[in-house]
Coordinates of C-alpha atoms and ligand atoms in Angstrom, one line a residue:
Chain D
M733 CA 53.7 81.3 73.9
M734 CA 57.1 79.8 73.4
K735 CA 56.8 77.7 76.5
E736 CA 53.4 76.2 75.4
K737 CA 55.1 75.4 72.0
T738 CA 58.0 73.5 73.4
E739 CA 55.8 71.7 75.9
I740 CA 53.6 70.4 73.0
L741 CA 56.8 69.2 71.0
I742 CA 57.9 67.4 74.5
N743 CA 54.5 65.9 74.5
S744 CA 54.5 64.4 70.9
N745 CA 58.0 63.1 71.6
Q746 CA 56.7 61.3 74.6
I747 CA 53.8 59.7 72.5
E748 CA 56.2 58.5 70.1
K749 CA 58.3 56.9 72.7
K750 CA 55.3 55.3 74.2
E751 CA 54.3 53.8 71.0
K752 CA 57.6 52.4 70.2
S753 CA 58.0 50.6 73.6
F754 CA 54.4 49.2 73.0
A755 CA 55.6 47.5 69.9
T756 CA 58.8 46.0 71.3
I757 CA 57.4 44.8 74.6
H758 CA 54.1 43.6 73.1
P759 CA 54.4 39.7 73.1
G760 CA 55.9 38.8 76.4
R761 CA 53.9 41.6 78.0
R762 CA 50.6 39.9 77.0
R763 CA 51.8 36.5 78.2
A764 CA 52.8 38.1 81.7
E765 CA 49.2 39.9 81.6
K766 CA 47.5 36.5 81.1
A767 CA 49.3 34.7 83.9
F768 CA 48.8 37.5 86.4
K769 CA 45.2 37.4 85.7
W770 CA 45.1 33.7 86.2
I771 CA 47.0 33.8 89.4
S772 CA 44.8 36.4 90.9
R773 CA 41.8 34.7 89.9
I774 CA 43.0 31.4 91.6
M775 CA 43.9 33.1 94.6
T776 CA 40.6 34.9 94.9
W777 CA 38.7 31.7 94.4
S778 CA 40.7 29.6 96.9
T779 CA 40.1 32.0 99.4
V780 CA 36.3 32.0 98.7
F781 CA 36.5 28.1 98.7
I782 CA 38.4 27.9 102.2
L783 CA 35.6 30.3 103.5
L784 CA 32.9 28.2 102.1
V785 CA 34.3 25.0 103.4
L786 CA 34.6 26.6 106.8
L787 CA 31.0 27.9 106.6
Y788 CA 29.8 24.3 105.5
H789 CA 31.6 22.5 108.5
L790 CA 30.3 25.2 110.8
G791 CA 26.6 25.0 109.6
K792 CA 26.7 21.1 109.5
E793 CA 27.9 20.8 112.9
G794 CA 26.1 24.0 114.4
W795 CA 22.8 23.5 112.7
E796 CA 21.4 20.9 114.8
Y797 CA 21.0 23.0 118.0
I798 CA 20.3 26.4 116.3
D799 CA 16.8 27.1 117.1
W800 CA 14.7 29.5 119.2
Q801 CA 15.5 27.6 122.2
F802 CA 19.0 28.0 121.7
L803 CA 18.9 31.7 121.1
D804 CA 16.7 32.1 124.3
S805 CA 18.3 30.0 126.9
Y806 CA 21.0 30.6 129.3
P807 CA 24.1 28.4 129.4
S808 CA 23.4 24.9 131.1
R809 CA 25.3 21.8 131.9
K810 CA 22.9 20.0 130.0
V811 CA 23.6 20.5 126.1
A812 CA 19.8 20.3 125.1
K813 CA 18.8 23.1 127.3
A814 CA 21.9 25.2 126.9
G815 CA 21.6 28.5 124.9
I816 CA 23.3 31.6 123.9
K817 CA 21.0 34.3 125.4
A818 CA 23.4 35.8 127.9
G819 CA 26.1 36.2 125.4
L820 CA 24.0 37.5 122.6
W821 CA 22.4 40.3 124.6
G822 CA 25.8 40.9 126.1
T823 CA 27.2 41.3 122.8
V824 CA 24.4 43.5 121.6
W825 CA 24.8 45.8 124.7
L826 CA 28.4 46.0 124.6
I827 CA 28.5 46.8 120.8
I828 CA 25.9 49.5 120.9
T829 CA 27.5 51.1 123.9
T830 CA 30.9 51.0 122.2
A831 CA 29.6 52.4 119.1
V832 CA 27.6 55.3 121.0
I833 CA 30.7 56.2 122.8
T834 CA 33.4 55.6 120.2
I835 CA 31.9 56.8 117.0
P836 CA 31.3 60.6 117.9
I837 CA 34.6 60.9 119.6
G838 CA 36.7 58.9 117.0
V839 CA 35.1 60.9 114.0
A840 CA 35.3 64.2 115.9
S841 CA 39.0 63.7 116.6
A842 CA 39.6 62.6 113.1
L843 CA 38.0 65.7 111.8
F844 CA 39.8 67.9 114.1
L845 CA 43.2 66.5 113.2
E846 CA 42.4 66.7 109.5
E847 CA 40.6 70.0 109.1
Y848 CA 41.9 72.0 112.1
G849 CA 44.7 70.1 113.4
V850 CA 48.1 70.1 114.1
K851 CA 50.0 70.2 110.8
G852 CA 53.6 69.9 110.3
K853 CA 56.0 67.6 112.4
I854 CA 53.6 67.3 115.4
G855 CA 50.8 66.4 113.2
K856 CA 52.8 63.8 111.4
L857 CA 53.9 62.4 114.8
I858 CA 50.3 62.1 115.9
E859 CA 49.4 60.5 112.6
I860 CA 52.2 57.8 113.0
N861 CA 51.2 57.0 116.7
V862 CA 47.5 56.7 115.9
S863 CA 48.5 54.1 113.1
N864 CA 50.7 52.2 115.4
L865 CA 47.8 52.2 118.2
A866 CA 45.8 50.2 115.6
G867 CA 48.4 47.4 115.8
V868 CA 48.8 47.2 119.4
P869 CA 47.6 43.6 120.7
S870 CA 44.2 43.6 122.1
I871 CA 45.3 42.2 125.4
V872 CA 47.1 45.3 126.1
Y873 CA 44.2 47.3 125.8
G874 CA 42.5 44.6 128.3
L875 CA 45.1 45.4 130.8
L876 CA 44.7 49.2 130.5
G877 CA 41.0 48.8 130.7
L878 CA 41.5 46.8 133.9
A879 CA 43.6 49.5 135.4
V880 CA 41.6 52.5 134.3
F881 CA 38.2 51.7 133.9
V882 CA 37.6 48.8 136.2
R883 CA 39.8 49.9 139.1
W884 CA 40.6 53.6 138.9
F885 CA 37.2 54.7 137.5
N886 CA 35.5 52.0 139.6
F887 CA 33.0 50.9 136.8
E888 CA 33.8 47.3 137.9
R889 CA 33.2 44.5 135.5
S890 CA 30.4 46.4 133.8
I891 CA 29.5 46.7 130.2
L892 CA 30.6 50.2 130.4
S893 CA 34.0 49.0 131.2
G894 CA 34.1 46.6 128.5
A895 CA 32.7 49.3 126.0
L896 CA 35.3 51.7 127.1
T897 CA 37.9 49.2 126.7
L898 CA 37.0 48.1 123.2
G899 CA 36.5 51.8 122.2
L900 CA 40.2 52.2 122.9
L901 CA 40.7 49.4 120.9
I902 CA 38.7 50.4 117.9
M903 CA 39.4 54.1 118.0
P904 CA 42.6 54.1 116.0
V905 CA 40.7 52.3 113.1
I906 CA 38.0 54.9 113.0
I907 CA 40.3 57.6 113.3
V908 CA 42.6 56.4 110.5
A909 CA 39.6 55.5 108.1
T910 CA 37.8 58.9 108.8
R911 CA 40.9 60.7 108.2
E912 CA 41.5 59.0 105.0
A913 CA 38.0 59.6 104.0
V914 CA 38.3 63.2 104.8
K915 CA 41.4 63.4 102.8
A916 CA 39.8 62.2 99.8
V917 CA 37.3 65.1 99.7
P918 CA 38.4 67.3 97.0
D919 CA 39.5 70.7 97.9
S920 CA 37.7 72.3 95.0
I921 CA 34.6 71.4 97.0
R922 CA 35.9 73.4 100.0
F923 CA 37.0 76.3 98.2
G924 CA 33.7 76.3 96.3
A925 CA 31.8 76.6 99.7
Y926 CA 34.6 79.2 101.1
A927 CA 33.8 81.4 98.1
L928 CA 30.2 81.8 99.2
G929 CA 31.2 83.3 102.3
A930 CA 31.1 80.0 104.3
H931 CA 32.6 79.6 107.8
K932 CA 35.0 76.6 108.3
W933 CA 32.5 74.5 110.5
Q934 CA 29.8 75.0 107.8
V935 CA 32.2 73.9 105.2
V936 CA 33.3 70.6 107.2
F937 CA 29.6 70.1 108.5
Y938 CA 27.7 70.5 105.1
H939 CA 30.4 69.4 102.6
V940 CA 33.3 67.3 103.7
L941 CA 31.5 65.3 106.3
P942 CA 28.7 64.2 104.0
V943 CA 31.1 63.4 100.9
A944 CA 33.2 61.4 103.6
L945 CA 30.5 59.8 105.3
P946 CA 30.4 56.5 103.3
G947 CA 34.1 56.0 103.8
I948 CA 33.6 56.7 107.6
I949 CA 30.7 54.3 107.8
T950 CA 32.8 51.7 106.0
G951 CA 35.6 52.2 108.7
V952 CA 33.2 52.1 111.5
I953 CA 31.9 48.8 110.3
L954 CA 35.1 47.2 110.1
A955 CA 35.9 48.6 113.6
L956 CA 32.8 47.3 115.2
S957 CA 33.2 44.0 113.3
R958 CA 36.5 43.7 114.9
A959 CA 35.0 44.6 118.5
I960 CA 32.4 41.9 118.0
G961 CA 35.0 39.2 117.7
E962 CA 37.2 40.4 120.6
T963 CA 37.6 38.0 123.5
A964 CA 41.0 38.5 125.1
P965 CA 40.7 42.1 126.6
L966 CA 37.1 41.5 127.7
I967 CA 38.3 38.3 129.7
I968 CA 41.1 40.5 131.3
I969 CA 38.5 43.2 132.4
G970 CA 36.4 40.2 133.9
A971 CA 33.6 39.7 131.7
L972 CA 32.1 36.5 133.3
A973 CA 32.0 33.0 131.6
Y974 CA 29.0 31.8 133.3
V975 CA 26.0 34.5 133.0
S976 CA 22.4 33.6 133.6
F977 CA 20.9 37.0 133.1
V978 CA 20.3 39.7 130.4
P979 CA 22.0 43.0 131.3
E980 CA 19.6 45.8 132.0
S981 CA 22.0 48.7 132.3
V982 CA 25.4 49.5 131.2
M983 CA 26.5 49.0 134.7
D984 CA 25.5 45.2 134.6
E985 CA 28.1 42.5 134.5
F986 CA 27.9 40.6 131.3
T987 CA 29.4 37.9 128.9
V988 CA 29.8 38.0 125.2
M989 CA 29.3 35.4 122.6
P990 CA 32.9 35.0 121.8
I991 CA 33.6 34.3 125.5
Q992 CA 30.6 31.7 125.7
I993 CA 31.8 30.1 122.7
Y994 CA 35.4 29.7 123.8
N995 CA 33.9 28.4 127.0
W996 CA 32.0 25.6 125.1
A997 CA 34.7 24.8 122.7
S998 CA 37.3 24.1 125.7
R999 CA 34.9 21.3 127.2
P1000 CA 35.7 17.9 126.7
Q1001 CA 32.4 16.7 125.7
E1002 CA 31.8 16.4 121.8
E1003 CA 28.1 17.8 122.2
F1004 CA 29.5 21.1 123.6
H1005 CA 31.8 21.5 120.5
Q1006 CA 28.5 21.4 118.4
L1007 CA 27.1 24.0 120.7
A1008 CA 30.2 26.1 120.2
A1009 CA 29.5 25.8 116.4
S1010 CA 26.0 26.9 116.8
G1011 CA 27.3 29.7 118.9
I1012 CA 29.7 30.7 116.0
V1013 CA 26.8 30.6 113.4
A1014 CA 24.7 32.9 115.7
L1015 CA 27.8 35.2 116.0
L1016 CA 28.4 35.3 112.3
A1017 CA 24.5 35.9 111.6
L1018 CA 24.9 38.9 114.1
M1019 CA 27.7 40.2 112.3
L1020 CA 26.4 40.0 108.8
T1021 CA 23.2 41.6 110.2
L1022 CA 25.1 44.5 111.5
N1023 CA 26.9 44.6 108.3
F1024 CA 23.8 44.6 106.1
I1025 CA 22.6 47.4 108.2
A1026 CA 25.6 49.4 107.9
V1027 CA 25.6 49.1 104.1
F1028 CA 21.9 49.8 104.1
I1029 CA 22.9 53.2 105.9
R1030 CA 25.8 53.8 103.6
I1031 CA 23.6 53.6 100.6
K1032 CA 21.1 55.8 102.1
T1033 CA 23.5 58.4 103.0
T1034 CA 25.3 58.5 99.6
K1035 CA 21.7 58.9 97.9
R1036 CA 20.8 61.7 100.3
N1037 CA 24.1 63.3 99.7
I1038 CA 23.3 63.7 96.1
Q1039 CA 20.0 65.4 96.7
Chain A
M1375 CA 39.6 107.0 81.6
N1376 CA 38.0 107.2 85.0
Q1377 CA 34.7 108.5 84.5
E1378 CA 33.0 105.4 85.9
N1379 CA 32.4 104.4 89.5
I1380 CA 35.4 102.6 91.0
V1381 CA 34.2 99.4 92.9
L1382 CA 37.6 98.0 93.7
K1383 CA 40.8 99.7 93.8
T1384 CA 44.3 98.2 94.6
K1385 CA 46.7 100.7 96.2
D1386 CA 50.4 99.8 96.1
F1387 CA 49.5 96.4 96.5
N1388 CA 52.3 93.6 96.9
I1389 CA 51.9 90.1 97.1
F1390 CA 54.5 87.4 98.4
Y1391 CA 54.6 83.8 98.5
G1392 CA 57.2 83.2 101.0
E1393 CA 60.2 85.0 99.7
K1394 CA 59.0 85.1 96.4
Q1395 CA 57.1 88.3 95.2
A1396 CA 54.1 87.4 92.9
I1397 CA 52.6 90.9 92.5
F1398 CA 54.5 94.1 92.3
N1399 CA 53.1 97.5 93.3
M1400 CA 49.9 97.0 91.6
N1401 CA 47.6 99.9 91.1
L1402 CA 44.4 98.7 89.4
D1403 CA 40.8 100.3 89.3
I1404 CA 37.9 98.1 88.5
C1405 CA 35.0 99.7 87.2
E1406 CA 31.3 99.3 88.3
K1407 CA 29.1 96.9 86.1
K1408 CA 32.0 96.7 83.6
V1409 CA 33.9 93.6 82.6
T1410 CA 37.6 93.8 83.3
A1411 CA 39.8 91.3 81.8
I1412 CA 43.2 90.4 83.3
I1413 CA 45.5 88.9 80.5
G1414 CA 49.0 87.9 80.6
P1415 CA 51.4 85.0 80.1
S1416 CA 51.0 82.0 82.5
G1417 CA 52.6 82.6 85.9
C1418 CA 52.3 86.4 85.8
G1419 CA 50.1 86.6 88.8
K1420 CA 46.7 86.9 87.4
S1421 CA 45.0 84.3 89.6
T1422 CA 47.0 85.5 92.5
L1423 CA 45.6 89.1 92.2
L1424 CA 42.2 87.8 91.8
R1425 CA 42.2 85.6 94.8
S1426 CA 43.2 88.6 96.8
F1427 CA 39.8 90.4 96.0
N1428 CA 38.0 87.7 97.8
R1429 CA 40.6 86.7 100.3
M1430 CA 40.9 83.2 98.8
N1431 CA 44.8 83.7 99.2
D1432 CA 44.3 83.4 102.9
F1433 CA 44.3 79.7 102.4
V1434 CA 47.9 79.7 101.2
P1435 CA 50.1 79.5 104.4
S1436 CA 53.0 81.2 102.7
F1437 CA 51.0 84.1 101.4
N1438 CA 51.8 87.7 102.6
C1439 CA 50.8 91.1 101.3
N1440 CA 50.8 94.6 101.9
G1441 CA 49.2 97.8 100.3
A1442 CA 45.5 98.1 100.3
I1443 CA 42.5 96.9 98.3
E1444 CA 39.9 99.3 98.5
F1445 CA 36.2 98.4 98.3
E1446 CA 33.6 100.6 99.1
K1447 CA 36.0 102.9 101.0
K1448 CA 37.1 100.0 103.3
N1449 CA 40.3 98.0 103.1
I1450 CA 39.3 94.4 102.1
L1451 CA 42.3 93.2 103.9
K1452 CA 41.0 94.5 107.2
L1453 CA 37.5 93.1 106.7
D1454 CA 35.9 89.8 107.7
P1455 CA 36.9 87.4 104.8
M1456 CA 33.5 85.7 105.1
E1457 CA 31.9 89.0 104.8
V1458 CA 34.1 90.0 101.7
R1459 CA 33.3 86.6 100.1
T1460 CA 29.6 87.2 100.4
R1461 CA 29.9 90.3 98.4
I1462 CA 32.6 89.2 96.0
G1463 CA 31.8 86.0 94.4
M1464 CA 34.1 83.7 92.7
V1465 CA 33.8 81.2 89.7
F1466 CA 36.8 78.8 89.4
Q1467 CA 38.8 77.6 86.5
K1468 CA 37.3 74.1 86.9
P1469 CA 33.5 73.6 87.4
N1470 CA 33.1 72.7 91.1
P1471 CA 29.3 72.1 91.9
F1472 CA 28.7 70.5 95.2
P1473 CA 27.8 66.8 95.0
K1474 CA 24.1 68.0 95.8
S1475 CA 21.1 68.6 93.8
I1476 CA 21.1 71.6 91.3
Y1477 CA 18.3 73.1 93.7
N1478 CA 20.7 72.8 96.7
N1479 CA 23.7 74.0 94.9
I1480 CA 21.9 77.4 94.5
I1481 CA 20.3 77.7 98.1
W1482 CA 23.2 76.6 100.0
G1483 CA 24.9 80.0 100.3
P1484 CA 21.9 82.0 100.9
K1485 CA 20.7 79.2 103.5
I1486 CA 23.9 79.4 105.7
H1487 CA 23.8 83.3 105.7
G1488 CA 20.0 83.0 106.9
H1489 CA 18.8 85.0 103.9
K1490 CA 15.0 85.2 104.2
V1491 CA 14.0 84.7 100.7
N1492 CA 11.6 82.4 98.8
Y1493 CA 14.1 79.5 97.8
D1494 CA 12.0 78.5 94.6
E1495 CA 12.1 82.0 93.3
L1496 CA 15.6 82.4 94.1
V1497 CA 16.5 79.2 92.4
E1498 CA 14.5 80.1 89.2
D1499 CA 15.8 83.6 89.1
S1500 CA 19.5 82.5 89.6
L1501 CA 19.1 79.9 87.1
K1502 CA 17.5 82.3 84.5
K1503 CA 20.2 84.8 85.0
A1504 CA 23.0 82.1 84.3
A1505 CA 21.2 81.1 81.3
L1506 CA 20.6 77.5 82.7
W1507 CA 16.9 77.5 83.6
D1508 CA 15.6 76.1 80.4
E1509 CA 17.9 73.3 80.4
V1510 CA 17.4 72.2 83.9
K1511 CA 14.1 73.3 85.2
D1512 CA 12.6 69.8 85.0
R1513 CA 15.4 68.3 87.1
L1514 CA 16.1 70.5 89.9
N1515 CA 16.5 67.7 92.3
E1516 CA 18.9 65.5 90.3
S1517 CA 22.6 65.5 91.0
A1518 CA 24.5 68.7 89.7
L1519 CA 27.2 66.3 88.7
E1520 CA 25.0 64.8 86.0
L1521 CA 25.4 68.1 84.1
S1522 CA 27.8 68.7 81.3
G1523 CA 30.8 70.8 82.3
G1524 CA 29.5 73.9 80.5
Q1525 CA 26.2 73.4 82.5
Q1526 CA 28.1 72.8 85.9
Q1527 CA 30.0 76.0 85.2
R1528 CA 26.8 77.9 84.4
L1529 CA 25.3 76.3 87.8
C1530 CA 28.4 77.6 89.6
I1531 CA 27.7 81.0 88.2
A1532 CA 24.1 80.7 89.2
R1533 CA 25.4 79.7 92.7
T1534 CA 27.5 82.9 92.8
I1535 CA 24.5 84.9 91.7
A1536 CA 22.3 83.6 94.3
M1537 CA 24.4 85.3 97.0
K1538 CA 23.5 88.5 95.2
P1539 CA 27.2 89.8 95.1
E1540 CA 28.5 93.1 93.8
V1541 CA 31.3 91.8 92.1
I1542 CA 31.9 88.4 90.3
L1543 CA 35.4 87.2 90.0
M1544 CA 36.1 84.4 87.3
D1545 CA 39.4 82.8 87.0
E1546 CA 39.8 81.2 83.6
P1547 CA 36.1 80.2 83.6
C1548 CA 36.1 78.5 80.2
S1549 CA 39.6 77.1 80.0
A1550 CA 37.9 73.5 80.8
L1551 CA 35.2 73.9 78.3
D1552 CA 34.6 73.1 74.9
P1553 CA 34.1 75.9 72.4
K1554 CA 30.2 75.8 72.4
S1555 CA 30.0 76.1 76.2
T1556 CA 32.7 78.9 76.0
I1557 CA 30.6 80.7 73.7
K1558 CA 27.5 80.3 75.9
I1559 CA 29.4 81.6 79.1
E1560 CA 30.8 84.5 77.1
D1561 CA 27.3 85.6 76.1
L1562 CA 26.3 85.2 79.8
I1563 CA 29.1 87.5 80.8
D1564 CA 27.6 90.1 78.4
D1565 CA 24.2 89.9 80.0
L1566 CA 25.5 89.8 83.8
K1567 CA 27.3 93.1 83.5
N1568 CA 24.1 94.7 83.6
D1569 CA 23.8 94.0 87.1
Y1570 CA 27.4 93.0 88.3
T1571 CA 31.0 94.0 88.2
I1572 CA 33.1 91.4 86.7
V1573 CA 36.8 90.6 86.9
I1574 CA 37.7 87.7 84.5
V1575 CA 41.3 86.2 84.2
T1576 CA 41.7 84.5 81.0
H1577 CA 44.8 83.4 78.9
N1578 CA 42.8 83.6 75.6
M1579 CA 43.3 87.2 74.1
Q1580 CA 40.1 86.6 71.7
Q1581 CA 37.9 86.1 74.7
A1582 CA 39.4 89.1 76.5
A1583 CA 38.8 91.2 73.4
R1584 CA 35.2 89.7 73.1
V1585 CA 33.8 90.0 76.5
S1586 CA 35.6 92.8 78.4
D1587 CA 35.3 96.7 78.5
Y1588 CA 38.6 97.2 80.1
T1589 CA 41.7 94.9 79.7
A1590 CA 44.8 94.9 82.2
F1591 CA 47.9 93.2 80.7
F1592 CA 50.2 91.8 83.4
Y1593 CA 53.8 90.7 83.0
E1594 CA 55.9 89.0 85.6
G1595 CA 53.6 90.4 88.5
E1596 CA 53.4 93.9 87.2
L1597 CA 50.7 96.0 85.5
I1598 CA 52.1 96.9 82.2
E1599 CA 49.1 98.2 80.6
F1600 CA 45.5 99.0 81.5
D1601 CA 43.1 100.5 79.0
Y1602 CA 39.7 100.2 77.3
T1603 CA 39.6 96.7 75.6
D1604 CA 39.2 98.3 72.3
K1605 CA 42.1 100.6 72.6
L1606 CA 44.5 98.2 74.3
F1607 CA 44.0 95.6 71.5
T1608 CA 44.3 98.0 68.6
K1609 CA 46.7 100.7 69.9
P1610 CA 48.5 99.3 72.7
S1611 CA 50.9 102.1 74.0
N1612 CA 53.4 99.7 75.5
K1613 CA 55.9 98.0 73.4
Q1614 CA 55.4 94.7 75.7
T1615 CA 51.8 94.8 75.3
E1616 CA 52.1 94.9 71.5
D1617 CA 54.5 92.1 71.5
Y1618 CA 52.2 90.0 73.6
I1619 CA 49.0 90.8 71.9
T1620 CA 50.6 90.1 68.3
G1621 CA 51.9 86.7 69.8
R1622 CA 55.7 87.7 69.6
F1623 CA 56.3 86.4 73.2
G1624 CA 54.4 84.6 76.0
Ligands
ADP1325 N1 50.1 78.6 96.4 C1 51.1 79.2 96.0 N2 52.4 79.1 96.6 C2 53.4 79.5 96.1 N3 53.5 80.2 95.0 C3 52.5 80.4 94.1 C4 51.4 79.9 94.6 N4 50.4 80.1 93.7 C5 51.0 80.9 92.8 N5 52.4 81.0 92.9 C6 53.2 81.7 92.1 O1 53.0 82.9 92.0 C7 53.1 83.4 90.5 C8 51.8 83.7 89.9 O2 50.9 82.6 89.9 P1 49.5 82.7 89.3 O3 48.8 83.9 90.0 O4 48.9 81.3 89.5 O5 49.6 83.0 87.9 P2 48.6 83.0 86.6 O6 47.2 82.9 87.2 O7 48.9 84.2 86.0 O8 49.0 82.1 85.6 C9 53.8 82.1 90.1 O9 55.2 82.3 89.9 C10 53.5 81.1 90.9 O10 54.5 79.9 90.9
MG1326 MG1 46.0 81.2 87.0

């Protein structure tokens, strides 16, 4: 009882102190607040502005060639007949394969590390290493993919090799995002479930995972968006610059949109640069579509979660 | 005072967190279908002992104990913790409904244990027992998080009841609630003791006096006095108890 009383005393002292400091700092603080708000606002809008200018230029240059024919044609030496079909389908195949391989492994690893895993020093070490892996230049993963998947596993220059390589590349992002999402699930929910006699896997599967899912999906979207834009590691493992077929299995050779775009952009003729712009517009559209689907899934899962 | 059936019995029970001992040589009997209150100043080990009854202390890495807690002639410490928790339910200090619908909050426990029951009936029955049915019967599929704090706590009680436990442990179940909700929960506890054995931790002595049949007074990890609530609050036999209930120390 004594303790409680002294605590109350301390609290009221603190409140008084706070009020005093408010009174003294007030005018300057207000100006700083206003300035900060304006600086933030200008920064935000200038970023948006730059993005809009970029999009406008891309659109203006690329719009001319974007049509069904462009999406449904293979690359050609004649600009009018050239299209992005091979890259488009290559990218779609590659991303789906990457997602199918990486998401389960990444999410499961994160759940293991967070819920079952290695605590203490070793856990900390693993955590730091995984975060560091997220910062390794992508070309390094390309070399690794070349040595391991293409040569050693003999998957050759296939979509599978590409997907595994990109998988390595985005795995850290997925793991870190999932761990953060899982960490944010309040323990009170876990204990509530345990108190009903639940086993650990039931707590993780029925409570932790659903609550963490929106966060996990956000991480996965980010990771896959990064994968869509990757060029360097795919060039290293031997994705082709000139492809005139659509892959039919994960063992087929392939190209992806960024490689096709790079290829067009590095030609001397002006028309090919416009073609590259069209390719970029198509790539952005694909990315936005994927993001849109992901956001949709996210909203759906959040809703179902509540019921 | 031991005419009743004893459901839970701690025997020379000691609890340690690392090197630090939190419960000393505890010998406490919990009687069937009665409300037993545990009172005592903050940090005296009320929650610690309560959490041992349903093995929730297992989650504290530094936790250690010796002695025994008898539950139906078996030592709880030697049983499967999941099994123990299905028979001895717990309501926490802060309401912690699952972020799911009211309906799913209640059926989740029975569902994962594969209880073959009519879920609709179970939900209605549990909510009625928790005095929540009338308030939520039209919105069973809405999120439990939309309920008020007091309603959430009653939902947590309903969720516990749905498991058909023998004992319900409550750790300061009203400390996060307003006075109105507190009274509702206290009334509820009075109804529940017809069917369940209840152990309630509270720092509120009036509450202990209002709801309980027996009261145990803890001080610094030791059981100082244990008696009928009426007696403990009117004619305590121990000086420390008297000082505490008359507010002379805390
Ligand atoms: N998880 C824990 N780890 C270490 N010490 C703890 C833990 N929980 C409680 N204690 C200690 O055990 C003692 C009793 O705590 P507790 O049972 O929470 O008290 P009460 O519920 O009576 O306020 C306190 O000294 C507290 O510091
Ligand atoms: Mg406590």
